[in-house]
């Protein structure tokens, strides 16, 4: 049997570098049930066994960790024809990989043409980009001979819940990406699943010029193969549509999707079948007419469930229920409608309220009748979402007209939290101005670029640097082009004098219509008021508060804690400076890095149970004061992602920021005919792969 030993060595290293036990299983050409099997721990013995066999249709191996006891079976270190026992689902002790197997649609018993291989490659690229944007780590990519394999590393138990999640995950990919040319194999979810050993040939049909027997090879192997958390798999699995129920508004009659499409004039470009139902590719997205076919679709499942997706970032959060409410605003219960409207406002990128003039009009009455004051709708865009769920749900976000005071010990992550807030505000259509008195402009830019890029676009610094990542130049350009006109950073060459800085802030608010101003930090600022320090700070915070209210913007001010707070938990009274800072600000946020020191201090202040509840997080933000809603002592937990310097609400969160719309589109690069055309050693970058 043909075997490329160089490629086989790569396969063995990837799949068995840490877990050497594997089963080699060969399928004979005279029938799928005629198999040969052998268990091996030695790479060379396995390679020799493969080469010594002939007349085989394919060579396969399980992709997950096999119980060590299987090595004691009769076929230990040798191949046995029609073996009594091969690896079953119960023999798998750990789930190590998820396989996405993509094959072109063609007659049974023949190999793929070059055109069919290109067609399935296009689907592979779509799936790879989709999963990248869902937060998946980079996969191992292989050309299987007649199609493509994506291998995503995981670390999960072998149980029914994991099996169900992987099954639904593959069904979602089938629903979204299978087409008339290529299928996502939904049958490869079981734990003992075997997959082709890369480096062998596909011999499903005769070796002809049009349909050759190709050698399988690796297309991309990440330098570091990082596991994808199961939370991301389950997030994708949850996108499988649920059955559209009857509702009282329509007389409790069965919902009819065909009538809905016809009634509301939704234009369908084409209909295609997939394993579990039918896909209706729309001529344009219902939410943005610039999103043309085939980017949006409605899915009708065999059980009556209905789904929707648009692949564009700005519409990626939209579901079928959003589509239905767009055309039938009275569908569903009032509580469901309200919840979806809140979510829609929260993710909206529509134009936001602009700042007002920063000088009071001379013709306004000094005293106002309450009945003459315009009623403020609490559901209007009066808050800037931070993207930190606990803050946004507890206090609404950053109220326009307010000032937030933020403090934290050194290393508490304040700058990264501010970058998270900045990017999430920009994502939702707000403009931000930043003064960073301590960071050089290049360092500030590199940090926010890294956060915007996300874990799948940053690179690790070369050399002996552990966990040192950066945003590469080409991605940084896309990020900064997206941020242009949305975020401005004050040039520190203009100095830290407050009087000059204050005038610059007023000007940028008026000229750029900036709604969020971040001042980091008070200790770096030179207050040029007359009088002693506390008096200066009191006048400063009063002027800042008046300005925020008058301009209808939000200001975040960072202040350091006192040096003498020692081993006590950071509190409001620990913030350096006059107490007027705390007293006049509308919100006070205290940042705590969760570690041994925090646990000792927090246990004394919050109590053991509440403190231990923080241990699942890397960071907690304490809402110590909130004037609008009266919230105090609210703990908001966050997870830290070192590669991107992002703070996450949950481990399955992965935000795709707007700059990714400018990423290059896939190109039909030639597929190497043989492994001789592949570079060796394999480079990390491959022009065939865009994820």
XYZ file of C-alpha atoms in Angstrom:
691
model
C 0.000 0.000 0.000
C 1.364 3.434 -0.924
C 2.470 5.587 2.021
C 4.249 8.944 2.006
C 6.384 8.442 5.102
C 7.159 12.144 5.482
C 3.456 13.003 5.579
C 2.721 9.969 7.758
C 5.267 11.233 10.292
C 3.410 14.559 10.407
C 0.117 12.692 10.863
C 1.565 10.586 13.694
C 3.019 13.652 15.418
C -0.284 15.533 15.258
C -2.591 12.755 16.355
C -0.309 10.544 18.443
C 2.559 12.695 19.650
C 1.152 12.639 23.187
C -1.002 9.518 22.882
C 0.824 6.855 20.859
C -1.850 4.139 20.812
C -3.756 3.927 17.546
C -5.646 1.393 15.505
C -4.785 1.053 11.817
C -7.829 -0.104 9.906
C -7.810 -0.970 6.223
C -10.853 -1.367 4.033
C -10.504 -3.859 1.193
C -11.670 -3.077 -2.305
C -13.999 -6.048 -2.375
C -16.357 -4.599 0.237
C -16.501 -2.214 3.158
C -17.097 -4.999 5.689
C -13.879 -6.783 4.714
C -11.436 -5.020 7.016
C -7.991 -5.537 8.471
C -7.096 -4.129 11.865
C -4.023 -3.661 14.042
C -3.141 -1.715 17.204
C 0.203 0.091 17.313
C 2.203 2.350 19.594
C 5.292 2.571 17.413
C 5.241 4.838 14.351
C 7.672 2.746 12.319
C 5.854 -0.518 12.991
C 2.583 1.100 11.917
C 4.157 2.479 8.730
C 5.652 -0.907 7.852
C 2.305 -2.632 8.395
C 0.577 -0.200 6.022
C 3.193 -0.589 3.279
C 3.066 -4.382 3.489
C -0.610 -4.501 2.500
C -1.985 -4.221 -1.023
C -5.380 -4.248 -2.731
C -6.820 -1.833 -0.171
C -9.414 0.859 -0.838
C -8.317 3.050 2.055
C -6.328 3.257 5.286
C -8.010 4.740 8.337
C -7.589 5.305 12.074
C -9.779 6.510 14.963
C -9.269 10.201 15.722
C -9.902 10.043 19.486
C -8.042 8.585 22.477
C -8.342 4.802 22.689
C -8.520 2.850 25.933
C -5.076 1.429 26.725
C -6.634 -2.018 27.239
C -7.287 -2.301 23.483
C -3.544 -2.770 22.963
C -3.981 -6.225 24.515
C -6.261 -7.398 21.709
C -5.145 -10.161 19.388
C -4.063 -7.701 16.667
C -1.403 -6.021 18.869
C 1.499 -4.751 16.687
C 0.209 -6.629 13.629
C -2.543 -6.468 11.059
C -5.269 -9.101 11.291
C -7.854 -9.731 8.588
C -11.486 -9.753 9.739
C -10.471 -8.991 13.326
C -12.930 -10.070 16.000
C -12.982 -6.656 17.722
C -12.154 -3.153 16.523
C -12.432 0.186 18.315
C -16.004 0.979 19.374
C -17.510 4.089 20.957
C -17.158 2.561 24.435
C -13.396 2.090 23.825
C -12.830 5.857 23.534
C -11.703 7.430 26.811
C -11.353 11.048 25.612
C -12.615 13.162 22.732
C -9.572 14.790 21.146
C -10.788 15.914 17.725
C -13.837 17.020 15.788
C -13.694 16.042 12.126
C -15.444 18.042 9.425
C -15.418 15.845 6.320
C -16.271 17.551 3.037
C -16.741 15.509 -0.127
C -17.969 16.524 -3.536
C -21.210 15.038 -4.788
C -20.340 12.444 -7.424
C -21.266 8.887 -8.452
C -20.398 6.188 -5.917
C -17.137 4.302 -6.432
C -15.144 6.949 -8.288
C -12.634 9.647 -7.477
C -13.268 13.393 -7.679
C -12.357 15.568 -10.633
C -10.240 18.697 -10.157
C -13.348 20.825 -10.603
C -15.236 18.864 -7.948
C -12.280 19.225 -5.602
C -12.317 23.002 -6.107
C -16.053 23.116 -5.429
C -15.678 21.317 -2.116
C -12.693 23.536 -1.280
C -14.927 26.601 -1.584
C -17.275 25.116 1.034
C -14.290 24.261 3.238
C -13.169 27.895 3.106
C -16.630 29.159 4.037
C -16.827 26.797 7.010
C -13.309 27.617 8.168
C -14.010 31.371 8.122
C -17.365 30.862 9.852
C -15.857 28.821 12.692
C -12.945 31.240 13.025
C -15.478 34.017 13.581
C -17.333 31.866 16.109
C -14.130 31.741 18.174
C -12.719 28.357 17.159
C -8.958 27.894 17.260
C -7.137 27.238 13.988
C -7.723 23.726 12.607
C -5.455 21.207 10.953
C -6.452 21.202 7.261
C -5.920 18.253 4.930
C -6.803 17.296 1.372
C -8.234 13.795 1.762
C -7.802 12.738 -1.880
C -11.391 13.429 -2.919
C -12.296 16.239 -0.554
C -11.182 18.121 2.515
C -10.793 17.477 6.220
C -10.886 20.099 8.954
C -9.662 18.781 12.300
C -10.478 20.907 15.346
C -8.641 19.945 18.517
C -10.843 19.645 21.611
C -10.410 18.193 25.086
C -13.682 16.628 26.213
C -15.048 13.584 27.966
C -16.679 10.858 25.928
C -20.270 11.066 27.089
C -23.771 11.423 25.647
C -23.884 15.220 26.078
C -20.663 15.743 24.103
C -21.794 13.325 21.393
C -25.120 15.151 21.039
C -23.383 18.538 20.872
C -21.019 17.374 18.107
C -23.898 15.797 16.191
C -25.914 19.026 16.300
C -22.788 21.023 15.469
C -22.323 19.056 12.242
C -26.021 19.389 11.433
C -25.728 23.180 11.709
C -22.773 23.165 9.302
C -24.719 20.922 6.919
C -27.717 23.253 7.152
C -25.679 26.359 6.413
C -23.030 25.197 3.960
C -23.877 21.956 2.127
C -24.888 22.724 -1.452
C -25.552 21.089 -4.796
C -21.807 20.407 -5.228
C -20.622 19.391 -1.763
C -21.925 17.759 1.420
C -20.914 18.155 5.041
C -20.803 14.591 6.371
C -23.145 14.587 9.389
C -22.403 10.955 10.260
C -18.906 11.506 11.681
C -20.023 12.562 15.174
C -19.526 9.239 16.953
C -16.600 8.850 19.352
C -14.884 5.938 17.546
C -15.060 7.637 14.163
C -12.252 6.615 11.807
C -10.706 9.006 9.288
C -8.268 8.579 6.434
C -4.614 8.463 7.436
C -3.067 11.451 5.686
C -0.195 10.391 3.468
C -2.067 7.465 1.925
C -3.909 7.421 -1.383
C -7.601 7.382 -2.114
C -8.380 4.303 -4.206
C -12.155 4.494 -4.461
C -12.080 4.297 -8.254
C -9.795 3.699 -11.219
C -6.817 5.989 -11.692
C -7.836 8.037 -14.739
C -6.687 11.413 -16.021
C -10.046 13.003 -15.248
C -10.567 11.204 -11.923
C -7.103 10.363 -10.563
C -6.188 8.474 -7.408
C -4.698 11.312 -5.362
C -2.363 11.186 -2.421
C -3.796 12.844 0.678
C -1.701 15.607 2.240
C -1.761 18.337 4.854
C -2.561 21.831 3.641
C -2.120 23.677 6.937
C -0.821 22.660 10.347
C -0.772 25.454 12.960
C 2.560 25.934 14.721
C 0.692 25.467 17.992
C -2.440 23.339 17.834
C -4.696 24.885 20.463
C -7.830 23.137 21.744
C -11.170 24.796 21.107
C -13.310 24.936 24.235
C -16.483 22.839 24.092
C -18.465 25.993 24.911
C -17.822 27.165 21.335
C -18.986 23.834 19.901
C -22.181 24.024 21.948
C -22.717 27.637 20.870
C -22.750 26.579 17.216
C -24.867 23.512 18.045
C -27.463 25.791 19.649
C -28.018 27.452 16.252
C -29.996 24.411 15.108
C -33.517 25.838 14.578
C -36.371 25.127 16.965
C -39.869 24.299 15.769
C -41.974 27.404 15.071
C -44.926 27.072 17.384
C -48.521 28.170 16.902
C -49.483 31.379 18.639
C -52.718 32.884 19.838
C -52.433 36.010 17.727
C -52.984 33.916 14.602
C -55.891 31.950 16.014
C -53.642 29.108 17.156
C -53.285 27.929 13.567
C -50.209 26.173 12.206
C -47.601 28.685 11.011
C -47.034 28.372 7.262
C -43.645 29.575 6.054
C -44.655 29.513 2.375
C -47.618 31.810 3.058
C -45.340 34.093 5.101
C -42.806 34.406 2.257
C -45.511 35.043 -0.317
C -47.446 37.511 1.816
C -44.428 39.696 2.579
C -42.791 39.554 -0.831
C -39.552 37.919 0.338
C -37.590 37.122 -2.810
C -35.964 33.699 -2.937
C -33.102 33.268 -5.392
C -32.950 29.465 -5.199
C -33.922 26.461 -3.096
C -31.471 23.704 -2.224
C -31.775 20.535 -0.172
C -29.557 19.451 2.707
C -29.694 16.349 4.910
C -32.309 17.620 7.365
C -34.334 20.048 5.288
C -34.396 22.793 2.690
C -32.435 26.027 2.322
C -34.049 29.117 0.787
C -31.275 31.423 -0.421
C -32.617 34.985 -0.379
C -31.925 37.550 -3.074
C -31.034 40.003 -0.334
C -30.933 40.083 3.450
C -34.182 41.389 5.017
C -32.131 43.633 7.328
C -29.634 45.040 4.811
C -30.304 45.074 1.078
C -26.553 45.377 0.439
C -26.133 41.772 1.603
C -26.882 39.927 -1.631
C -27.296 36.219 -2.390
C -25.985 33.800 -1.294
C -25.148 35.512 2.015
C -28.538 35.144 3.718
C -30.934 32.223 3.860
C -34.008 30.784 5.564
C -33.815 27.132 6.636
C -36.837 24.847 6.824
C -36.107 21.708 8.817
C -37.882 18.408 8.318
C -39.545 18.693 11.750
C -40.997 22.125 10.944
C -38.300 24.165 12.678
C -37.296 27.391 10.905
C -33.950 29.181 10.989
C -32.233 32.187 9.450
C -28.694 33.377 9.013
C -26.808 36.189 7.348
C -23.052 35.736 7.105
C -22.318 39.456 7.414
C -20.998 40.663 10.754
C -23.630 43.369 11.191
C -26.447 40.818 10.846
C -24.781 37.780 12.414
C -26.871 38.075 15.607
C -30.194 38.058 13.721
C -32.379 34.963 14.095
C -35.549 33.703 12.441
C -37.596 35.397 15.149
C -36.024 38.737 14.226
C -37.096 38.123 10.622
C -40.658 37.346 11.647
C -40.895 40.371 13.931
C -39.575 42.580 11.137
C -42.643 41.729 9.043
C -45.135 40.852 11.798
C -44.418 43.088 14.817
C -47.229 41.484 16.848
C -45.909 37.932 16.589
C -44.982 36.147 19.832
C -45.836 37.243 23.371
C -45.355 40.817 24.523
C -42.549 39.750 26.859
C -40.729 37.941 24.034
C -41.166 40.927 21.732
C -39.816 43.297 24.349
C -36.794 41.085 25.046
C -35.963 40.867 21.344
C -36.403 44.609 20.863
C -33.992 45.262 23.729
C -31.481 42.870 22.177
C -31.897 44.543 18.801
C -31.257 47.995 20.274
C -28.273 46.664 22.202
C -26.565 45.334 19.065
C -27.688 48.117 16.741
C -25.091 50.066 14.761
C -27.563 52.752 13.687
C -26.565 56.438 14.167
C -26.553 57.412 17.826
C -27.578 60.625 19.639
C -25.069 63.363 18.941
C -23.620 65.594 21.680
C -25.306 68.909 22.281
C -23.682 72.319 22.091
C -21.295 72.748 24.998
C -22.414 76.255 26.000
C -25.862 76.810 27.559
C -28.268 78.751 25.332
C -28.878 82.252 26.648
C -32.648 82.194 26.066
C -33.446 79.245 28.381
C -35.531 79.921 31.494
C -33.633 79.648 34.726
C -36.595 77.952 36.460
C -38.631 75.246 34.727
C -42.145 73.951 35.213
C -41.974 70.158 35.552
C -44.796 69.727 33.071
C -42.740 71.583 30.436
C -39.804 69.190 30.713
C -39.738 66.627 27.908
C -40.400 63.065 29.042
C -37.361 60.789 28.606
C -38.019 57.355 27.170
C -35.998 54.834 29.212
C -35.854 52.568 26.131
C -34.218 55.243 23.965
C -30.496 55.311 23.182
C -29.611 57.111 26.392
C -26.909 54.633 27.369
C -23.681 53.627 25.674
C -23.394 49.815 25.944
C -20.074 48.707 27.386
C -20.413 45.188 26.004
C -19.788 43.965 29.565
C -23.093 42.212 30.163
C -23.165 42.559 33.940
C -22.691 46.330 33.751
C -25.160 46.806 30.913
C -27.920 44.708 32.496
C -27.483 46.103 36.016
C -27.100 49.827 35.289
C -27.983 50.078 31.584
C -24.437 50.849 30.469
C -22.880 54.308 30.440
C -25.641 56.897 30.745
C -25.227 59.971 28.566
C -24.658 63.000 30.761
C -22.848 61.028 33.468
C -19.291 60.599 34.717
C -17.872 57.218 35.769
C -14.914 56.956 38.122
C -12.820 53.799 37.646
C -10.080 52.602 39.940
C -7.990 49.511 40.525
C -4.639 48.405 41.804
C -1.658 48.130 39.474
C -2.119 45.130 37.188
C -5.890 45.042 37.657
C -6.487 45.299 33.900
C -7.975 48.798 33.768
C -6.472 49.640 30.363
C -7.668 46.374 28.817
C -11.139 46.939 30.256
C -11.180 50.442 28.774
C -10.112 49.030 25.402
C -12.945 46.486 25.615
C -15.431 49.281 26.351
C -14.004 51.454 23.556
C -14.252 48.750 20.886
C -17.750 47.699 21.936
C -18.930 51.321 21.852
C -17.460 51.797 18.362
C -19.039 48.522 17.230
C -22.420 49.977 18.169
C -21.923 53.282 16.370
C -20.481 55.599 19.058
C -17.387 57.786 18.748
C -14.667 57.822 21.396
C -11.897 60.243 22.409
C -9.078 58.975 24.632
C -6.410 60.714 26.653
C -3.826 58.267 27.947
C -1.419 60.177 30.116
C 0.882 57.237 30.811
C 0.909 55.155 27.611
C 2.897 56.150 24.558
C 0.692 56.486 21.494
C 2.347 53.506 19.757
C 1.785 51.258 22.750
C -1.834 52.348 23.157
C -2.455 51.669 19.467
C -0.766 48.265 19.551
C -2.841 47.179 22.561
C -6.186 48.238 21.120
C -5.236 46.747 17.726
C -4.495 43.449 19.475
C -7.892 43.476 21.194
C -9.704 44.362 17.967
C -7.839 41.689 15.993
C -8.842 38.881 18.353
C -7.091 35.624 19.145
C -7.280 34.211 15.612
C -5.477 37.107 13.919
C -2.692 37.917 16.388
C 0.780 36.381 16.125
C 3.219 35.217 18.751
C 6.423 37.183 18.989
C 9.399 35.228 17.708
C 12.116 34.165 20.095
C 11.935 32.962 23.661
C 8.799 34.869 24.645
C 5.986 33.121 26.462
C 2.431 34.343 25.751
C 3.674 37.498 24.006
C 1.320 38.276 21.147
C 0.890 41.206 18.802
C -1.315 42.386 15.952
C 0.538 41.985 12.619
C 0.967 45.023 10.403
C -1.506 44.034 7.669
C -4.284 43.370 10.211
C -3.409 46.539 12.158
C -3.959 48.555 8.994
C -7.441 47.080 8.526
C -8.256 47.713 12.199
C -7.066 51.311 12.121
C -8.837 52.026 8.844
C -12.034 50.846 10.560
C -11.317 52.970 13.659
C -10.536 56.093 11.620
C -13.098 58.776 12.425
C -14.408 56.680 15.332
C -11.574 56.743 17.905
C -9.062 59.539 18.435
C -6.125 59.608 20.841
C -4.799 62.860 22.214
C -1.158 63.542 21.402
C 0.825 63.596 24.653
C 3.248 66.074 23.080
C 0.613 68.690 23.912
C 1.201 68.104 27.615
C -0.946 67.164 30.618
C -2.278 70.624 31.588
C -5.979 70.261 32.296
C -6.985 73.685 30.973
C -5.543 72.944 27.539
C -6.794 69.338 27.589
C -10.291 70.459 28.574
C -10.491 72.842 25.625
C -9.279 70.080 23.306
C -12.004 67.760 24.628
C -14.700 70.381 24.071
C -13.463 70.903 20.532
C -13.364 67.185 19.638
C -16.860 66.692 21.081
C -18.270 69.528 18.969
C -16.355 68.813 15.763
C -16.335 64.998 15.765
C -19.640 64.482 17.626
C -17.832 62.319 20.159
C -20.097 60.694 22.766
C -17.568 58.919 25.022
C -14.471 60.525 26.528
C -11.916 58.458 28.460
C -9.352 60.141 30.732
C -6.623 57.744 31.868
C -5.623 58.904 34.445
C -5.980 61.678 37.021
C -2.499 61.145 38.496
C -0.907 61.987 35.117
C -2.879 65.206 34.790
C -1.643 68.657 35.838
C -4.588 70.564 37.307
C -3.906 74.234 36.686
C -6.595 75.643 39.005
C -5.600 77.983 41.798
C -5.463 76.579 45.314
C -4.308 73.431 47.053
C -4.644 69.900 45.632
C -8.013 68.885 47.098
C -9.568 72.186 46.068
C -8.217 71.745 42.540
C -9.670 68.257 42.273
C -13.051 69.410 43.572
C -13.249 72.147 40.930
C -11.999 69.722 38.271
C -14.642 67.049 38.930
C -17.385 69.671 39.193
C -16.415 71.172 35.816
C -16.147 67.704 34.250
C -19.556 66.715 35.594
C -21.190 69.923 34.335
C -19.630 69.454 30.913
C -20.799 65.840 30.575
C -24.331 66.819 31.507
C -24.432 69.871 29.244
C -22.935 68.077 26.208
C -24.922 64.872 26.869
C -21.843 62.668 26.656
C -20.306 60.116 29.013
C -16.886 60.532 30.613
C -14.809 57.765 32.207
C -12.145 59.033 34.604
C -9.456 56.690 35.930
C -7.999 57.410 39.371
C -5.391 55.381 41.216
C -5.881 54.022 44.737
C -3.954 55.434 47.669
C -0.526 53.876 48.138
C -1.161 53.195 51.807
C -4.180 50.874 51.395
C -1.912 47.869 52.029
C -3.601 44.492 52.312
C -7.175 45.746 52.518
C -9.750 45.323 49.738
C -9.978 48.325 47.427
C -12.963 50.456 48.409
C -14.312 53.837 47.289
C -12.577 55.578 50.190
C -9.302 53.997 48.996
C -9.281 56.157 45.838
C -6.574 58.782 45.910
C -7.651 62.413 46.121
C -10.539 64.392 47.473
C -13.720 62.525 48.348
C -15.549 64.869 45.969
C -14.298 62.592 43.188
C -16.444 59.760 44.532
C -19.226 62.014 45.738
C -19.861 63.856 42.464
C -19.349 60.979 40.033
C -22.446 59.069 38.955
C -20.798 55.633 38.900
C -17.802 54.171 40.691
C -16.291 50.991 39.248
C -13.584 49.126 41.165
C -11.452 46.651 39.207
C -10.082 43.593 41.000
C -7.773 40.976 39.535
C -8.794 37.627 40.988
C -5.834 35.997 42.719
C -4.666 34.898 46.141
C -4.404 38.461 47.459
C -7.911 39.314 46.264
C -9.374 36.153 47.804
C -7.881 36.960 51.201
C -9.207 40.518 51.130
C -12.564 39.702 49.521
C -13.343 36.898 51.977
C -13.123 39.359 54.859
C -15.329 41.931 53.135
C -17.831 39.911 51.034
C -17.874 36.675 53.019
C -16.510 33.263 52.038
C -19.334 32.129 49.729
C -19.463 35.312 47.680
C -15.689 35.514 47.420
C -15.414 31.892 46.296
C -17.984 32.615 43.601
C -15.386 34.906 42.022
C -12.784 32.177 41.594
C -14.208 31.083 38.211
C -13.198 34.496 36.812
C -9.904 36.229 36.105
C -11.306 39.666 36.859
C -14.232 41.193 38.694
C -15.583 44.692 38.324
C -17.420 45.943 41.367
C -20.178 48.476 40.815
C -19.546 50.311 44.080
C -21.873 53.192 43.269
C -24.561 53.931 40.713
C -26.647 57.042 41.094
C -29.368 56.308 38.493
C -30.446 52.865 39.701
C -29.076 52.806 43.237
C -26.930 49.739 42.592
C -24.088 49.132 45.057
C -21.705 46.243 45.755
C -22.614 44.470 42.495
C -19.958 42.004 41.327
C -19.469 41.498 37.570
C -17.179 38.602 36.613
C -15.016 38.523 33.479
C -12.673 36.023 31.841
C -9.335 37.182 30.430
C -8.055 36.020 27.047
C -4.268 36.668 26.997
C -3.745 36.334 23.233
C -6.094 39.206 22.444
C -6.008 41.094 25.779
C -9.811 40.901 25.692
C -12.104 40.565 28.680
C -14.950 38.140 27.980
C -18.394 37.791 29.526
C -18.266 34.026 28.982
C -15.736 31.588 27.571
C -17.773 31.110 24.386
C -17.842 34.835 23.592
C -16.023 35.898 20.446
C -16.800 39.327 19.039
C -16.173 39.944 15.354
C -15.456 43.641 14.992
C -16.336 45.629 11.898
C -12.828 45.722 10.434
C -13.216 42.091 9.313
C -15.598 43.194 6.563
C -12.455 44.364 4.716
C -10.681 40.992 4.820
C -9.715 39.623 1.385
C -12.210 37.279 -0.233
C -11.293 33.669 -1.100
C -9.560 33.102 -4.442
C -9.556 29.824 -6.394
C -5.846 29.050 -5.890
C -4.594 26.000 -7.806
C -4.678 22.745 -5.847
C -1.292 20.945 -5.852
C -1.465 17.822 -7.995
C 1.051 15.894 -5.870
C 2.909 16.351 -2.599
C 5.994 17.178 -4.685
C 4.363 20.553 -5.351
C 4.033 21.283 -1.621
C 6.684 23.300 0.252
C 8.558 21.415 2.973
C 8.798 21.992 5.808
C 5.243 23.250 5.714
C 5.009 27.037 6.266
C 2.542 28.404 8.796
C 0.885 30.584 6.145
C -0.767 29.051 3.099
C -2.392 31.211 0.380
C -5.026 28.488 -0.096
C -6.271 29.011 3.482
C -7.855 32.232 4.737
C -8.639 31.135 8.284
